[in-house]
Amino acid sequence: QVQLVESGGGLVQAGGSLRLSCAASGRTVSTSIMGWFRRAPGKEREMIGYIFGPGGYYVPSVKGRFTISRDNAKNTVYVQMNSLEPEDTAVYYCAVGRNIAGSITWDYWGQGTQVTVSS
């Protein structure tokens, strides 16, 4: 059974930083595609980036501000979020996926953690 548990959300002022954690069980983060997503109020859920092996990907809106990393010993994935903007306010989710024929299918999701950025 795969379980993902996010933590680290909260209220921060614009320009501040937060680090979200995603503790995984039932799947090894070092060999899995681990992604971060967010759902802002009134908007669709969007992927912000993922990490797999030595590489990763970020969407343009967070590239240079957000960094995804992992601690294999803790089987935990992180997203360090710097220079936060009010537009980053959302519920953030982590997910684990698989590469199927060149596309990533996201199989398991965490419950989400709220990030609120005040102006």
mmCIF file of C-alpha atoms in Angstrom:
data_model
loop_
_atom_site.group_PDB
_atom_site.id
_atom_site.type_symbol
_atom_site.label_atom_id
_atom_site.label_comp_id
_atom_site.label_asym_id
_atom_site.label_seq_id
_atom_site.Cartn_x
_atom_site.Cartn_y
_atom_site.Cartn_z
ATOM 1 C CA GLN A 1 0.000 0.000 0.000
ATOM 2 C CA VAL A 2 1.399 3.363 -1.050
ATOM 3 C CA GLN A 3 0.922 6.308 1.245
ATOM 4 C CA LEU A 4 2.089 9.888 0.771
ATOM 5 C CA VAL A 5 1.864 12.412 3.591
ATOM 6 C CA GLU A 6 2.576 16.091 2.949
ATOM 7 C CA SER A 7 3.483 18.599 5.629
ATOM 8 C CA GLY A 8 5.032 22.026 5.972
ATOM 9 C CA GLY A 9 2.306 24.247 4.624
ATOM 10 C CA GLY A 10 1.253 27.456 6.296
ATOM 11 C CA LEU A 11 0.890 31.207 6.006
ATOM 12 C CA VAL A 12 3.826 33.236 4.743
ATOM 13 C CA GLN A 13 4.298 36.789 3.510
ATOM 14 C CA ALA A 14 5.110 37.535 -0.097
ATOM 15 C CA GLY A 15 8.822 37.142 -0.709
ATOM 16 C CA GLY A 16 9.131 34.503 1.989
ATOM 17 C CA SER A 17 9.997 30.821 1.821
ATOM 18 C CA LEU A 18 8.509 27.498 2.806
ATOM 19 C CA ARG A 19 9.672 23.909 2.498
ATOM 20 C CA LEU A 20 7.067 21.233 1.986
ATOM 21 C CA SER A 21 7.748 17.596 2.761
ATOM 22 C CA CYS A 22 6.216 14.432 1.357
ATOM 23 C CA ALA A 23 6.933 11.298 3.369
ATOM 24 C CA ALA A 24 6.389 8.152 1.322
ATOM 25 C CA SER A 25 5.707 4.567 2.305
ATOM 26 C CA GLY A 26 5.158 1.601 0.045
ATOM 27 C CA ARG A 27 7.246 3.146 -2.723
ATOM 28 C CA THR A 28 10.940 4.079 -2.825
ATOM 29 C CA VAL A 29 11.373 7.729 -3.749
ATOM 30 C CA SER A 30 14.901 7.221 -5.080
ATOM 31 C CA THR A 31 13.621 5.008 -7.915
ATOM 32 C CA SER A 32 10.221 6.602 -8.471
ATOM 33 C CA ILE A 33 8.966 9.615 -10.361
ATOM 34 C CA MET A 34 7.917 12.004 -7.595
ATOM 35 C CA GLY A 35 5.879 15.029 -8.534
ATOM 36 C CA TRP A 36 4.474 18.121 -6.870
ATOM 37 C CA PHE A 37 1.181 19.669 -7.880
ATOM 38 C CA ARG A 38 -1.010 22.482 -6.673
ATOM 39 C CA ARG A 39 -4.614 23.539 -6.910
ATOM 40 C CA ALA A 40 -5.288 27.232 -6.498
ATOM 41 C CA PRO A 41 -8.775 28.487 -5.557
ATOM 42 C CA GLY A 42 -11.056 28.295 -8.569
ATOM 43 C CA LYS A 43 -8.397 26.740 -10.785
ATOM 44 C CA GLU A 44 -7.515 23.316 -12.111
ATOM 45 C CA ARG A 45 -4.800 21.291 -10.479
ATOM 46 C CA GLU A 46 -1.436 21.891 -12.143
ATOM 47 C CA MET A 47 1.895 20.174 -11.967
ATOM 48 C CA ILE A 48 4.719 22.356 -10.726
ATOM 49 C CA GLY A 49 7.518 19.849 -11.225
ATOM 50 C CA TYR A 50 8.886 16.413 -10.632
ATOM 51 C CA ILE A 51 12.109 14.620 -9.815
ATOM 52 C CA PHE A 52 13.311 11.315 -11.231
ATOM 53 C CA GLY A 53 16.830 9.944 -10.901
ATOM 54 C CA PRO A 54 19.340 12.725 -11.357
ATOM 55 C CA GLY A 55 16.979 14.944 -13.305
ATOM 56 C CA GLY A 56 13.757 16.820 -12.988
ATOM 57 C CA TYR A 57 11.391 19.301 -14.514
ATOM 58 C CA TYR A 58 9.756 22.542 -13.435
ATOM 59 C CA VAL A 59 7.005 24.544 -15.006
ATOM 60 C CA PRO A 60 8.102 28.043 -16.083
ATOM 61 C CA SER A 61 6.083 29.818 -13.387
ATOM 62 C CA VAL A 62 8.166 28.259 -10.581
ATOM 63 C CA LYS A 63 11.499 27.560 -12.283
ATOM 64 C CA GLY A 64 14.275 29.325 -10.442
ATOM 65 C CA ARG A 65 12.132 29.808 -7.324
ATOM 66 C CA PHE A 66 11.185 26.229 -6.401
ATOM 67 C CA THR A 67 13.548 23.283 -5.964
ATOM 68 C CA ILE A 68 12.500 19.649 -5.617
ATOM 69 C CA SER A 69 14.845 17.317 -3.777
ATOM 70 C CA ARG A 70 14.732 14.054 -1.875
ATOM 71 C CA ASP A 71 16.269 12.381 1.142
ATOM 72 C CA ASN A 72 16.598 8.705 0.289
ATOM 73 C CA ALA A 73 17.346 7.697 3.870
ATOM 74 C CA LYS A 74 14.059 9.260 5.005
ATOM 75 C CA ASN A 75 12.205 8.230 1.842
ATOM 76 C CA THR A 76 10.959 11.804 1.662
ATOM 77 C CA VAL A 77 10.658 14.332 -1.135
ATOM 78 C CA TYR A 78 10.767 18.089 -0.591
ATOM 79 C CA VAL A 79 9.944 21.228 -2.465
ATOM 80 C CA GLN A 80 11.780 24.332 -1.325
ATOM 81 C CA MET A 81 9.750 27.371 -2.310
ATOM 82 C CA ASN A 82 11.460 30.769 -2.331
ATOM 83 C CA SER A 83 10.333 34.237 -3.366
ATOM 84 C CA LEU A 84 6.744 33.227 -2.801
ATOM 85 C CA GLU A 85 4.026 35.284 -4.411
ATOM 86 C CA PRO A 86 0.312 35.583 -3.600
ATOM 87 C CA GLU A 87 -0.313 33.668 -6.835
ATOM 88 C CA ASP A 88 1.396 30.652 -5.252
ATOM 89 C CA THR A 89 -1.470 30.316 -2.771
ATOM 90 C CA ALA A 90 -2.865 26.806 -3.250
ATOM 91 C CA VAL A 91 -3.205 23.350 -1.815
ATOM 92 C CA TYR A 92 -0.014 21.490 -2.656
ATOM 93 C CA TYR A 93 0.042 17.771 -3.328
ATOM 94 C CA CYS A 94 2.755 15.239 -3.948
ATOM 95 C CA ALA A 95 2.272 12.229 -6.168
ATOM 96 C CA VAL A 96 4.156 9.183 -7.377
ATOM 97 C CA GLY A 97 4.034 8.221 -11.021
ATOM 98 C CA ARG A 98 5.163 5.834 -13.696
ATOM 99 C CA ASN A 99 6.508 6.357 -17.192
ATOM 100 C CA ILE A 100 4.135 4.625 -19.599
ATOM 101 C CA ALA A 101 5.071 4.894 -23.264
ATOM 102 C CA GLY A 102 6.784 8.230 -22.711
ATOM 103 C CA SER A 103 4.048 9.795 -20.610
ATOM 104 C CA ILE A 104 3.841 9.992 -16.855
ATOM 105 C CA THR A 105 0.831 8.447 -15.177
ATOM 106 C CA TRP A 106 0.312 9.611 -11.607
ATOM 107 C CA ASP A 107 -0.862 6.684 -9.514
ATOM 108 C CA TYR A 108 -0.934 7.824 -5.896
ATOM 109 C CA TRP A 109 -1.573 11.163 -4.224
ATOM 110 C CA GLY A 110 -1.142 12.704 -0.834
ATOM 111 C CA GLN A 111 -3.887 14.539 1.013
ATOM 112 C CA GLY A 112 -2.439 17.976 0.340
ATOM 113 C CA THR A 113 -1.148 20.833 2.452
ATOM 114 C CA GLN A 114 -2.354 24.435 2.303
ATOM 115 C CA VAL A 115 0.045 27.231 1.413
ATOM 116 C CA THR A 116 -1.204 30.796 1.762
ATOM 117 C CA VAL A 117 0.933 33.734 0.671
ATOM 118 C CA SER A 118 -0.177 37.144 1.897
ATOM 119 C CA SER A 119 0.618 40.344 0.044
#
